[in-house]
Amino acid sequence: MVDEHGNPTGEDVFNFKPRAFIVIGSLNEFMGEQGVNQDKLRSFELYRTSITGIDIMTFDELYERSKFIVVSAQP
């Protein structure tokens, strides 16, 4: 930072945007007796894409993402 004359004050300012995650529920919650409840799934997708700065995912999705990372890291 600088003072009103442009001289350095010795203070440092950091601007960052930490990544945030919300993990909730499972994909099975969108299943009905006859298959996927499209209204529930669509509503969930609309909700999670409308939130900025936070990744919202189900436990199933987190597990699959983690599994992919581990498998990809193996030679």
mmCIF file with all atom_site columns, N, CA and C in Angstrom:
data_model
loop_
_atom_site.group_PDB
_atom_site.id
_atom_site.type_symbol
_atom_site.label_atom_id
_atom_site.label_alt_id
_atom_site.label_comp_id
_atom_site.label_asym_id
_atom_site.label_entity_id
_atom_site.label_seq_id
_atom_site.pdbx_PDB_ins_code
_atom_site.Cartn_x
_atom_site.Cartn_y
_atom_site.Cartn_z
_atom_site.occupancy
_atom_site.B_iso_or_equiv
_atom_site.pdbx_formal_charge
_atom_site.auth_seq_id
_atom_site.auth_comp_id
_atom_site.auth_asym_id
_atom_site.auth_atom_id
_atom_site.pdbx_PDB_model_num
ATOM 1   N N  . MET A 1 1  ? 0.840   -1.174  0.000   1.00 0.00 ? 1  MET A N  1
ATOM 2   C CA . MET A 1 1  ? 0.000   0.000   0.000   1.00 0.00 ? 1  MET A CA 1
ATOM 3   C C  . MET A 1 1  ? 0.887   1.239   0.000   1.00 0.00 ? 1  MET A C  1
ATOM 4   N N  . VAL A 1 2  ? 0.299   2.320   -0.426  1.00 0.00 ? 2  VAL A N  1
ATOM 5   C CA . VAL A 1 2  ? 1.010   3.598   -0.443  1.00 0.00 ? 2  VAL A CA 1
ATOM 6   C C  . VAL A 1 2  ? 0.181   4.652   0.282   1.00 0.00 ? 2  VAL A C  1
ATOM 7   N N  . ASP A 1 3  ? 0.869   5.667   0.786   1.00 0.00 ? 3  ASP A N  1
ATOM 8   C CA . ASP A 1 3  ? 0.149   6.757   1.443   1.00 0.00 ? 3  ASP A CA 1
ATOM 9   C C  . ASP A 1 3  ? -0.337  7.759   0.399   1.00 0.00 ? 3  ASP A C  1
ATOM 10  N N  . GLU A 1 4  ? -0.872  8.885   0.857   1.00 0.00 ? 4  GLU A N  1
ATOM 11  C CA . GLU A 1 4  ? -1.444  9.874   -0.061  1.00 0.00 ? 4  GLU A CA 1
ATOM 12  C C  . GLU A 1 4  ? -0.397  10.531  -0.957  1.00 0.00 ? 4  GLU A C  1
ATOM 13  N N  . HIS A 1 5  ? 0.882   10.376  -0.620  1.00 0.00 ? 5  HIS A N  1
ATOM 14  C CA . HIS A 1 5  ? 1.965   10.940  -1.430  1.00 0.00 ? 5  HIS A CA 1
ATOM 15  C C  . HIS A 1 5  ? 2.600   9.900   -2.353  1.00 0.00 ? 5  HIS A C  1
ATOM 16  N N  . GLY A 1 6  ? 2.110   8.675   -2.311  1.00 0.00 ? 6  GLY A N  1
ATOM 17  C CA . GLY A 1 6  ? 2.644   7.618   -3.159  1.00 0.00 ? 6  GLY A CA 1
ATOM 18  C C  . GLY A 1 6  ? 3.807   6.858   -2.552  1.00 0.00 ? 6  GLY A C  1
ATOM 19  N N  . ASN A 1 7  ? 4.100   7.143   -1.295  1.00 0.00 ? 7  ASN A N  1
ATOM 20  C CA . ASN A 1 7  ? 5.197   6.447   -0.620  1.00 0.00 ? 7  ASN A CA 1
ATOM 21  C C  . ASN A 1 7  ? 4.713   5.111   -0.054  1.00 0.00 ? 7  ASN A C  1
ATOM 22  N N  . PRO A 1 8  ? 5.545   4.068   -0.147  1.00 0.00 ? 8  PRO A N  1
ATOM 23  C CA . PRO A 1 8  ? 5.131   2.774   0.415   1.00 0.00 ? 8  PRO A CA 1
ATOM 24  C C  . PRO A 1 8  ? 4.945   2.862   1.926   1.00 0.00 ? 8  PRO A C  1
ATOM 25  N N  . THR A 1 9  ? 3.899   2.204   2.417   1.00 0.00 ? 9  THR A N  1
ATOM 26  C CA . THR A 1 9  ? 3.610   2.218   3.855   1.00 0.00 ? 9  THR A CA 1
ATOM 27  C C  . THR A 1 9  ? 4.179   0.994   4.564   1.00 0.00 ? 9  THR A C  1
ATOM 28  N N  . GLY A 1 10 ? 4.602   -0.009  3.816   1.00 0.00 ? 10 GLY A N  1
ATOM 29  C CA . GLY A 1 10 ? 5.107   -1.239  4.429   1.00 0.00 ? 10 GLY A CA 1
ATOM 30  C C  . GLY A 1 10 ? 4.014   -2.258  4.692   1.00 0.00 ? 10 GLY A C  1
ATOM 31  N N  . GLU A 1 11 ? 2.777   -1.902  4.390   1.00 0.00 ? 11 GLU A N  1
ATOM 32  C CA . GLU A 1 11 ? 1.663   -2.834  4.561   1.00 0.00 ? 11 GLU A CA 1
ATOM 33  C C  . GLU A 1 11 ? 1.423   -3.579  3.259   1.00 0.00 ? 11 GLU A C  1
ATOM 34  N N  . ASP A 1 12 ? 1.128   -4.850  3.377   1.00 0.00 ? 12 ASP A N  1
ATOM 35  C CA . ASP A 1 12 ? 0.797   -5.657  2.205   1.00 0.00 ? 12 ASP A CA 1
ATOM 36  C C  . ASP A 1 12 ? -0.688  -5.977  2.222   1.00 0.00 ? 12 ASP A C  1
ATOM 37  N N  . VAL A 1 13 ? -1.296  -5.926  1.062   1.00 0.00 ? 13 VAL A N  1
ATOM 38  C CA . VAL A 1 13 ? -2.708  -6.257  0.921   1.00 0.00 ? 13 VAL A CA 1
ATOM 39  C C  . VAL A 1 13 ? -2.818  -7.427  -0.043  1.00 0.00 ? 13 VAL A C  1
ATOM 40  N N  . PHE A 1 14 ? -3.575  -8.419  0.354   1.00 0.00 ? 14 PHE A N  1
ATOM 41  C CA . PHE A 1 14 ? -3.782  -9.586  -0.488  1.00 0.00 ? 14 PHE A CA 1
ATOM 42  C C  . PHE A 1 14 ? -5.255  -9.685  -0.843  1.00 0.00 ? 14 PHE A C  1
ATOM 43  N N  . ASN A 1 15 ? -5.522  -9.909  -2.092  1.00 0.00 ? 15 ASN A N  1
ATOM 44  C CA . ASN A 1 15 ? -6.888  -10.083 -2.570  1.00 0.00 ? 15 ASN A CA 1
ATOM 45  C C  . ASN A 1 15 ? -6.979  -11.478 -3.167  1.00 0.00 ? 15 ASN A C  1
ATOM 46  N N  . PHE A 1 16 ? -7.788  -12.319 -2.582  1.00 0.00 ? 16 PHE A N  1
ATOM 47  C CA . PHE A 1 16 ? -7.928  -13.673 -3.097  1.00 0.00 ? 16 PHE A CA 1
ATOM 48  C C  . PHE A 1 16 ? -9.362  -14.140 -2.949  1.00 0.00 ? 16 PHE A C  1
ATOM 49  N N  . LYS A 1 17 ? -9.676  -15.169 -3.673  1.00 0.00 ? 17 LYS A N  1
ATOM 50  C CA . LYS A 1 17 ? -11.025 -15.732 -3.653  1.00 0.00 ? 17 LYS A CA 1
ATOM 51  C C  . LYS A 1 17 ? -10.906 -17.229 -3.372  1.00 0.00 ? 17 LYS A C  1
ATOM 52  N N  . PRO A 1 18 ? -11.077 -17.634 -2.122  1.00 0.00 ? 18 PRO A N  1
ATOM 53  C CA . PRO A 1 18 ? -10.941 -19.057 -1.814  1.00 0.00 ? 18 PRO A CA 1
ATOM 54  C C  . PRO A 1 18 ? -12.059 -19.873 -2.461  1.00 0.00 ? 18 PRO A C  1
ATOM 55  N N  . ARG A 1 19 ? -11.752 -21.094 -2.778  1.00 0.00 ? 19 ARG A N  1
ATOM 56  C CA . ARG A 1 19 ? -12.738 -21.979 -3.393  1.00 0.00 ? 19 ARG A CA 1
ATOM 57  C C  . ARG A 1 19 ? -13.536 -22.659 -2.292  1.00 0.00 ? 19 ARG A C  1
ATOM 58  N N  . ALA A 1 20 ? -14.848 -22.697 -2.444  1.00 0.00 ? 20 ALA A N  1
ATOM 59  C CA . ALA A 1 20 ? -15.717 -23.288 -1.435  1.00 0.00 ? 20 ALA A CA 1
ATOM 60  C C  . ALA A 1 20 ? -16.537 -24.412 -2.044  1.00 0.00 ? 20 ALA A C  1
ATOM 61  N N  . PHE A 1 21 ? -16.788 -25.441 -1.240  1.00 0.00 ? 21 PHE A N  1
ATOM 62  C CA . PHE A 1 21 ? -17.571 -26.595 -1.678  1.00 0.00 ? 21 PHE A CA 1
ATOM 63  C C  . PHE A 1 21 ? -18.669 -26.872 -0.666  1.00 0.00 ? 21 PHE A C  1
ATOM 64  N N  . ILE A 1 22 ? -19.818 -27.280 -1.177  1.00 0.00 ? 22 ILE A N  1
ATOM 65  C CA . ILE A 1 22 ? -20.885 -27.814 -0.343  1.00 0.00 ? 22 ILE A CA 1
ATOM 66  C C  . ILE A 1 22 ? -21.173 -29.206 -0.877  1.00 0.00 ? 22 ILE A C  1
ATOM 67  N N  . VAL A 1 23 ? -21.071 -30.196 0.006   1.00 0.00 ? 23 VAL A N  1
ATOM 68  C CA . VAL A 1 23 ? -21.340 -31.581 -0.375  1.00 0.00 ? 23 VAL A CA 1
ATOM 69  C C  . VAL A 1 23 ? -22.594 -32.001 0.370   1.00 0.00 ? 23 VAL A C  1
ATOM 70  N N  . ILE A 1 24 ? -23.599 -32.425 -0.400  1.00 0.00 ? 24 ILE A N  1
ATOM 71  C CA . ILE A 1 24 ? -24.894 -32.722 0.204   1.00 0.00 ? 24 ILE A CA 1
ATOM 72  C C  . ILE A 1 24 ? -25.616 -33.810 -0.576  1.00 0.00 ? 24 ILE A C  1
ATOM 73  N N  . GLY A 1 25 ? -26.252 -34.714 0.125   1.00 0.00 ? 25 GLY A N  1
ATOM 74  C CA . GLY A 1 25 ? -27.121 -35.712 -0.496  1.00 0.00 ? 25 GLY A CA 1
ATOM 75  C C  . GLY A 1 25 ? -26.421 -36.674 -1.433  1.00 0.00 ? 25 GLY A C  1
ATOM 76  N N  . SER A 1 26 ? -27.238 -37.401 -2.179  1.00 0.00 ? 26 SER A N  1
ATOM 77  C CA . SER A 1 26 ? -26.715 -38.352 -3.161  1.00 0.00 ? 26 SER A CA 1
ATOM 78  C C  . SER A 1 26 ? -27.596 -38.324 -4.401  1.00 0.00 ? 26 SER A C  1
ATOM 79  N N  . LEU A 1 27 ? -27.063 -38.864 -5.470  1.00 0.00 ? 27 LEU A N  1
ATOM 80  C CA . LEU A 1 27 ? -27.820 -38.898 -6.728  1.00 0.00 ? 27 LEU A CA 1
ATOM 81  C C  . LEU A 1 27 ? -29.065 -39.772 -6.620  1.00 0.00 ? 27 LEU A C  1
ATOM 82  N N  . ASN A 1 28 ? -29.075 -40.719 -5.679  1.00 0.00 ? 28 ASN A N  1
ATOM 83  C CA . ASN A 1 28 ? -30.244 -41.587 -5.494  1.00 0.00 ? 28 ASN A CA 1
ATOM 84  C C  . ASN A 1 28 ? -31.491 -40.804 -5.092  1.00 0.00 ? 28 ASN A C  1
ATOM 85  N N  . GLU A 1 29 ? -31.307 -39.616 -4.550  1.00 0.00 ? 29 GLU A N  1
ATOM 86  C CA . GLU A 1 29 ? -32.449 -38.805 -4.135  1.00 0.00 ? 29 GLU A CA 1
ATOM 87  C C  . GLU A 1 29 ? -33.276 -38.317 -5.318  1.00 0.00 ? 29 GLU A C  1
ATOM 88  N N  . PHE A 1 30 ? -32.729 -38.418 -6.528  1.00 0.00 ? 30 PHE A N  1
ATOM 89  C CA . PHE A 1 30 ? -33.451 -38.000 -7.723  1.00 0.00 ? 30 PHE A CA 1
ATOM 90  C C  . PHE A 1 30 ? -34.154 -39.168 -8.400  1.00 0.00 ? 30 PHE A C  1
ATOM 91  N N  . MET A 1 31 ? -34.013 -40.352 -7.821  1.00 0.00 ? 31 MET A N  1
ATOM 92  C CA . MET A 1 31 ? -34.615 -41.544 -8.415  1.00 0.00 ? 31 MET A CA 1
ATOM 93  C C  . MET A 1 31 ? -36.010 -41.774 -7.848  1.00 0.00 ? 31 MET A C  1
ATOM 94  N N  . GLY A 1 32 ? -36.921 -42.120 -8.740  1.00 0.00 ? 32 GLY A N  1
ATOM 95  C CA . GLY A 1 32 ? -38.259 -42.514 -8.341  1.00 0.00 ? 32 GLY A CA 1
ATOM 96  C C  . GLY A 1 32 ? -38.465 -43.971 -8.712  1.00 0.00 ? 32 GLY A C  1
ATOM 97  N N  . GLU A 1 33 ? -39.679 -44.447 -8.590  1.00 0.00 ? 33 GLU A N  1
ATOM 98  C CA . GLU A 1 33 ? -39.968 -45.844 -8.922  1.00 0.00 ? 33 GLU A CA 1
ATOM 99  C C  . GLU A 1 33 ? -39.797 -46.117 -10.408 1.00 0.00 ? 33 GLU A C  1
ATOM 100 N N  . GLN A 1 34 ? -39.996 -45.107 -11.235 1.00 0.00 ? 34 GLN A N  1
ATOM 101 C CA . GLN A 1 34 ? -39.923 -45.284 -12.684 1.00 0.00 ? 34 GLN A CA 1
ATOM 102 C C  . GLN A 1 34 ? -38.662 -44.678 -13.295 1.00 0.00 ? 34 GLN A C  1
ATOM 103 N N  . GLY A 1 35 ? -37.655 -44.389 -12.473 1.00 0.00 ? 35 GLY A N  1
ATOM 104 C CA . GLY A 1 35 ? -36.422 -43.803 -12.994 1.00 0.00 ? 35 GLY A CA 1
ATOM 105 C C  . GLY A 1 35 ? -36.152 -42.435 -12.399 1.00 0.00 ? 35 GLY A C  1
ATOM 106 N N  . VAL A 1 36 ? -35.380 -41.651 -13.120 1.00 0.00 ? 36 VAL A N  1
ATOM 107 C CA . VAL A 1 36 ? -34.959 -40.333 -12.634 1.00 0.00 ? 36 VAL A CA 1
ATOM 108 C C  . VAL A 1 36 ? -36.129 -39.355 -12.657 1.00 0.00 ? 36 VAL A C  1
ATOM 109 N N  . ASN A 1 37 ? -36.329 -38.659 -11.540 1.00 0.00 ? 37 ASN A N  1
ATOM 110 C CA . ASN A 1 37 ? -37.327 -37.596 -11.470 1.00 0.00 ? 37 ASN A CA 1
ATOM 111 C C  . ASN A 1 37 ? -36.695 -36.361 -12.113 1.00 0.00 ? 37 ASN A C  1
ATOM 112 N N  . GLN A 1 38 ? -37.042 -36.107 -13.355 1.00 0.00 ? 38 GLN A N  1
ATOM 113 C CA . GLN A 1 38 ? -36.420 -35.031 -14.127 1.00 0.00 ? 38 GLN A CA 1
ATOM 114 C C  . GLN A 1 38 ? -36.649 -33.654 -13.508 1.00 0.00 ? 38 GLN A C  1
ATOM 115 N N  . ASP A 1 39 ? -37.814 -33.438 -12.899 1.00 0.00 ? 39 ASP A N  1
ATOM 116 C CA . ASP A 1 39 ? -38.087 -32.137 -12.279 1.00 0.00 ? 39 ASP A CA 1
ATOM 117 C C  . ASP A 1 39 ? -37.144 -31.868 -11.105 1.00 0.00 ? 39 ASP A C  1
ATOM 118 N N  . LYS A 1 40 ? -36.942 -32.876 -10.248 1.00 0.00 ? 40 LYS A N  1
ATOM 119 C CA . LYS A 1 40 ? -36.021 -32.716 -9.117  1.00 0.00 ? 40 LYS A CA 1
ATOM 120 C C  . LYS A 1 40 ? -34.595 -32.483 -9.594  1.00 0.00 ? 40 LYS A C  1
ATOM 121 N N  . LEU A 1 41 ? -34.168 -33.282 -10.564 1.00 0.00 ? 41 LEU A N  1
ATOM 122 C CA . LEU A 1 41 ? -32.806 -33.161 -11.080 1.00 0.00 ? 41 LEU A CA 1
ATOM 123 C C  . LEU A 1 41 ? -32.591 -31.801 -11.739 1.00 0.00 ? 41 LEU A C  1
ATOM 124 N N  . ARG A 1 42 ? -33.535 -31.367 -12.535 1.00 0.00 ? 42 ARG A N  1
ATOM 125 C CA . ARG A 1 42 ? -33.439 -30.068 -13.207 1.00 0.00 ? 42 ARG A CA 1
ATOM 126 C C  . ARG A 1 42 ? -33.403 -28.929 -12.185 1.00 0.00 ? 42 ARG A C  1
ATOM 127 N N  . SER A 1 43 ? -34.230 -29.035 -11.153 1.00 0.00 ? 43 SER A N  1
ATOM 128 C CA . SER A 1 43 ? -34.257 -28.019 -10.107 1.00 0.00 ? 43 SER A CA 1
ATOM 129 C C  . SER A 1 43 ? -32.909 -27.943 -9.384  1.00 0.00 ? 43 SER A C  1
ATOM 130 N N  . PHE A 1 44 ? -32.342 -29.097 -9.079  1.00 0.00 ? 44 PHE A N  1
ATOM 131 C CA . PHE A 1 44 ? -31.033 -29.141 -8.429  1.00 0.00 ? 44 PHE A CA 1
ATOM 132 C C  . PHE A 1 44 ? -29.959 -28.523 -9.315  1.00 0.00 ? 44 PHE A C  1
ATOM 133 N N  . GLU A 1 45 ? -29.965 -28.864 -10.590 1.00 0.00 ? 45 GLU A N  1
ATOM 134 C CA . GLU A 1 45 ? -28.974 -28.317 -11.525 1.00 0.00 ? 45 GLU A CA 1
ATOM 135 C C  . GLU A 1 45 ? -29.120 -26.799 -11.659 1.00 0.00 ? 45 GLU A C  1
ATOM 136 N N  . LEU A 1 46 ? -30.346 -26.317 -11.738 1.00 0.00 ? 46 LEU A N  1
ATOM 137 C CA . LEU A 1 46 ? -30.569 -24.869 -11.818 1.00 0.00 ? 46 LEU A CA 1
ATOM 138 C C  . LEU A 1 46 ? -30.080 -24.166 -10.558 1.00 0.00 ? 46 LEU A C  1
ATOM 139 N N  . TYR A 1 47 ? -30.351 -24.768 -9.412  1.00 0.00 ? 47 TYR A N  1
ATOM 140 C CA . TYR A 1 47 ? -29.931 -24.169 -8.144  1.00 0.00 ? 47 TYR A CA 1
ATOM 141 C C  . TYR A 1 47 ? -28.415 -24.092 -8.052  1.00 0.00 ? 47 TYR A C  1
ATOM 142 N N  . ARG A 1 48 ? -27.742 -25.209 -8.336  1.00 0.00 ? 48 ARG A N  1
ATOM 143 C CA . ARG A 1 48 ? -26.294 -25.200 -8.150  1.00 0.00 ? 48 ARG A CA 1
ATOM 144 C C  . ARG A 1 48 ? -25.559 -24.372 -9.190  1.00 0.00 ? 48 ARG A C  1
ATOM 145 N N  . THR A 1 49 ? -26.134 -24.186 -10.363 1.00 0.00 ? 49 THR A N  1
ATOM 146 C CA . THR A 1 49 ? -25.485 -23.317 -11.344 1.00 0.00 ? 49 THR A CA 1
ATOM 147 C C  . THR A 1 49 ? -25.781 -21.839 -11.085 1.00 0.00 ? 49 THR A C  1
ATOM 148 N N  . SER A 1 50 ? -26.801 -21.557 -10.286 1.00 0.00 ? 50 SER A N  1
ATOM 149 C CA . SER A 1 50 ? -27.130 -20.160 -9.991  1.00 0.00 ? 50 SER A CA 1
ATOM 150 C C  . SER A 1 50 ? -26.273 -19.587 -8.864  1.00 0.00 ? 50 SER A C  1
ATOM 151 N N  . ILE A 1 51 ? -25.629 -20.450 -8.099  1.00 0.00 ? 51 ILE A N  1
ATOM 152 C CA . ILE A 1 51 ? -24.780 -20.007 -6.991  1.00 0.00 ? 51 ILE A CA 1
ATOM 153 C C  . ILE A 1 51 ? -23.367 -19.786 -7.520  1.00 0.00 ? 51 ILE A C  1
ATOM 154 N N  . THR A 1 52 ? -22.829 -18.594 -7.321  1.00 0.00 ? 52 THR A N  1
ATOM 155 C CA . THR A 1 52 ? -21.474 -18.315 -7.802  1.00 0.00 ? 52 THR A CA 1
ATOM 156 C C  . THR A 1 52 ? -20.477 -18.394 -6.650  1.00 0.00 ? 52 THR A C  1
ATOM 157 N N  . GLY A 1 53 ? -19.297 -18.877 -6.964  1.00 0.00 ? 53 GLY A N  1
ATOM 158 C CA . GLY A 1 53 ? -18.238 -18.946 -5.972  1.00 0.00 ? 53 GLY A CA 1
ATOM 159 C C  . GLY A 1 53 ? -18.283 -20.154 -5.067  1.00 0.00 ? 53 GLY A C  1
ATOM 160 N N  . ILE A 1 54 ? -19.290 -21.009 -5.226  1.00 0.00 ? 54 ILE A N  1
ATOM 161 C CA . ILE A 1 54 ? -19.414 -22.217 -4.411  1.00 0.00 ? 54 ILE A CA 1
ATOM 162 C C  . ILE A 1 54 ? -19.750 -23.382 -5.332  1.00 0.00 ? 54 ILE A C  1
ATOM 163 N N  . ASP A 1 55 ? -18.977 -24.458 -5.224  1.00 0.00 ? 55 ASP A N  1
ATOM 164 C CA . ASP A 1 55 ? -19.287 -25.677 -5.969  1.00 0.00 ? 55 ASP A CA 1
ATOM 165 C C  . ASP A 1 55 ? -20.190 -26.542 -5.106  1.00 0.00 ? 55 ASP A C  1
ATOM 166 N N  . ILE A 1 56 ? -21.375 -26.860 -5.614  1.00 0.00 ? 56 ILE A N  1
ATOM 167 C CA . ILE A 1 56 ? -22.314 -27.715 -4.901  1.00 0.00 ? 56 ILE A CA 1
ATOM 168 C C  . ILE A 1 56 ? -22.328 -29.062 -5.601  1.00 0.00 ? 56 ILE A C  1
ATOM 169 N N  . MET A 1 57 ? -22.086 -30.131 -4.835  1.00 0.00 ? 57 MET A N  1
ATOM 170 C CA . MET A 1 57 ? -22.064 -31.467 -5.420  1.00 0.00 ? 57 MET A CA 1
ATOM 171 C C  . MET A 1 57 ? -22.618 -32.479 -4.432  1.00 0.00 ? 57 MET A C  1
ATOM 172 N N  . THR A 1 58 ? -22.998 -33.627 -4.962  1.00 0.00 ? 58 THR A N  1
ATOM 173 C CA . THR A 1 58 ? -23.476 -34.706 -4.105  1.00 0.00 ? 58 THR A CA 1
ATOM 174 C C  . THR A 1 58 ? -22.278 -35.533 -3.641  1.00 0.00 ? 58 THR A C  1
ATOM 175 N N  . PHE A 1 59 ? -22.503 -36.369 -2.618  1.00 0.00 ? 59 PHE A N  1
ATOM 176 C CA . PHE A 1 59 ? -21.443 -37.245 -2.135  1.00 0.00 ? 59 PHE A CA 1
ATOM 177 C C  . PHE A 1 59 ? -20.988 -38.193 -3.244  1.00 0.00 ? 59 PHE A C  1
ATOM 178 N N  . ASP A 1 60 ? -21.925 -38.657 -4.063  1.00 0.00 ? 60 ASP A N  1
ATOM 179 C CA . ASP A 1 60 ? -21.583 -39.546 -5.182  1.00 0.00 ? 60 ASP A CA 1
ATOM 180 C C  . ASP A 1 60 ? -20.622 -38.857 -6.146  1.00 0.00 ? 60 ASP A C  1
ATOM 181 N N  . GLU A 1 61 ? -20.926 -37.612 -6.472  1.00 0.00 ? 61 GLU A N  1
ATOM 182 C CA . GLU A 1 61 ? -20.080 -36.862 -7.400  1.00 0.00 ? 61 GLU A CA 1
ATOM 183 C C  . GLU A 1 61 ? -18.693 -36.613 -6.812  1.00 0.00 ? 61 GLU A C  1
ATOM 184 N N  . LEU A 1 62 ? -18.628 -36.319 -5.523  1.00 0.00 ? 62 LEU A N  1
ATOM 185 C CA . LEU A 1 62 ? -17.338 -36.125 -4.866  1.00 0.00 ? 62 LEU A CA 1
ATOM 186 C C  . LEU A 1 62 ? -16.528 -37.412 -4.905  1.00 0.00 ? 62 LEU A C  1
ATOM 187 N N  . TYR A 1 63 ? -17.177 -38.537 -4.638  1.00 0.00 ? 63 TYR A N  1
ATOM 188 C CA . TYR A 1 63 ? -16.492 -39.834 -4.673  1.00 0.00 ? 63 TYR A CA 1
ATOM 189 C C  . TYR A 1 63 ? -15.944 -40.115 -6.066  1.00 0.00 ? 63 TYR A C  1
ATOM 190 N N  . GLU A 1 64 ? -16.768 -39.911 -7.093  1.00 0.00 ? 64 GLU A N  1
ATOM 191 C CA . GLU A 1 64 ? -16.330 -40.174 -8.468  1.00 0.00 ? 64 GLU A CA 1
ATOM 192 C C  . GLU A 1 64 ? -15.202 -39.229 -8.879  1.00 0.00 ? 64 GLU A C  1
ATOM 193 N N  . ARG A 1 65 ? -15.282 -37.977 -8.467  1.00 0.00 ? 65 ARG A N  1
ATOM 194 C CA . ARG A 1 65 ? -14.224 -37.011 -8.780  1.00 0.00 ? 65 ARG A CA 1
ATOM 195 C C  . ARG A 1 65 ? -12.916 -37.434 -8.105  1.00 0.00 ? 65 ARG A C  1
ATOM 196 N N  . SER A 1 66 ? -13.005 -37.839 -6.849  1.00 0.00 ? 66 SER A N  1
ATOM 197 C CA . SER A 1 66 ? -11.817 -38.281 -6.115  1.00 0.00 ? 66 SER A CA 1
ATOM 198 C C  . SER A 1 66 ? -11.219 -39.533 -6.737  1.00 0.00 ? 66 SER A C  1
ATOM 199 N N  . LYS A 1 67 ? -12.077 -40.469 -7.102  1.00 0.00 ? 67 LYS A N  1
ATOM 200 C CA . LYS A 1 67 ? -11.611 -41.708 -7.726  1.00 0.00 ? 67 LYS A CA 1
ATOM 201 C C  . LYS A 1 67 ? -10.895 -41.410 -9.042  1.00 0.00 ? 67 LYS A C  1
ATOM 202 N N  . PHE A 1 68 ? -11.436 -40.492 -9.831  1.00 0.00 ? 68 PHE A N  1
ATOM 203 C CA . PHE A 1 68 ? -10.823 -40.113 -11.099 1.00 0.00 ? 68 PHE A CA 1
ATOM 204 C C  . PHE A 1 68 ? -9.433  -39.510 -10.880 1.00 0.00 ? 68 PHE A C  1
ATOM 205 N N  . ILE A 1 69 ? -9.305  -38.654 -9.869  1.00 0.00 ? 69 ILE A N  1
ATOM 206 C CA . ILE A 1 69 ? -8.015  -38.028 -9.579  1.00 0.00 ? 69 ILE A CA 1
ATOM 207 C C  . ILE A 1 69 ? -6.983  -39.078 -9.185  1.00 0.00 ? 69 ILE A C  1
ATOM 208 N N  . VAL A 1 70 ? -7.377  -40.021 -8.330  1.00 0.00 ? 70 VAL A N  1
ATOM 209 C CA . VAL A 1 70 ? -6.450  -41.062 -7.885  1.00 0.00 ? 70 VAL A CA 1
ATOM 210 C C  . VAL A 1 70 ? -6.033  -41.948 -9.049  1.00 0.00 ? 70 VAL A C  1
ATOM 211 N N  . VAL A 1 71 ? -6.982  -42.366 -9.870  1.00 0.00 ? 71 VAL A N  1
ATOM 212 C CA . VAL A 1 71 ? -6.673  -43.232 -11.011 1.00 0.00 ? 71 VAL A CA 1
ATOM 213 C C  . VAL A 1 71 ? -5.799  -42.490 -12.020 1.00 0.00 ? 71 VAL A C  1
ATOM 214 N N  . SER A 1 72 ? -6.072  -41.231 -12.254 1.00 0.00 ? 72 SER A N  1
ATOM 215 C CA . SER A 1 72 ? -5.296  -40.437 -13.214 1.00 0.00 ? 72 SER A CA 1
ATOM 216 C C  . SER A 1 72 ? -3.861  -40.213 -12.751 1.00 0.00 ? 72 SER A C  1
ATOM 217 N N  . ALA A 1 73 ? -3.635  -40.197 -11.452 1.00 0.00 ? 73 ALA A N  1
ATOM 218 C CA . ALA A 1 73 ? -2.300  -39.942 -10.913 1.00 0.00 ? 73 ALA A CA 1
ATOM 219 C C  . ALA A 1 73 ? -1.407  -41.176 -10.961 1.00 0.00 ? 73 ALA A C  1
ATOM 220 N N  . GLN A 1 74 ? -2.005  -42.340 -11.146 1.00 0.00 ? 74 GLN A N  1
ATOM 221 C CA . GLN A 1 74 ? -1.209  -43.571 -11.189 1.00 0.00 ? 74 GLN A CA 1
ATOM 222 C C  . GLN A 1 74 ? -0.533  -43.713 -12.547 1.00 0.00 ? 74 GLN A C  1
ATOM 223 N N  . PRO A 1 75 ? 0.741   -44.178 -12.533 1.00 0.00 ? 75 PRO A N  1
ATOM 224 C CA . PRO A 1 75 ? 1.471   -44.325 -13.812 1.00 0.00 ? 75 PRO A CA 1
ATOM 225 C C  . PRO A 1 75 ? 0.954   -45.461 -14.665 1.00 0.00 ? 75 PRO A C  1
#
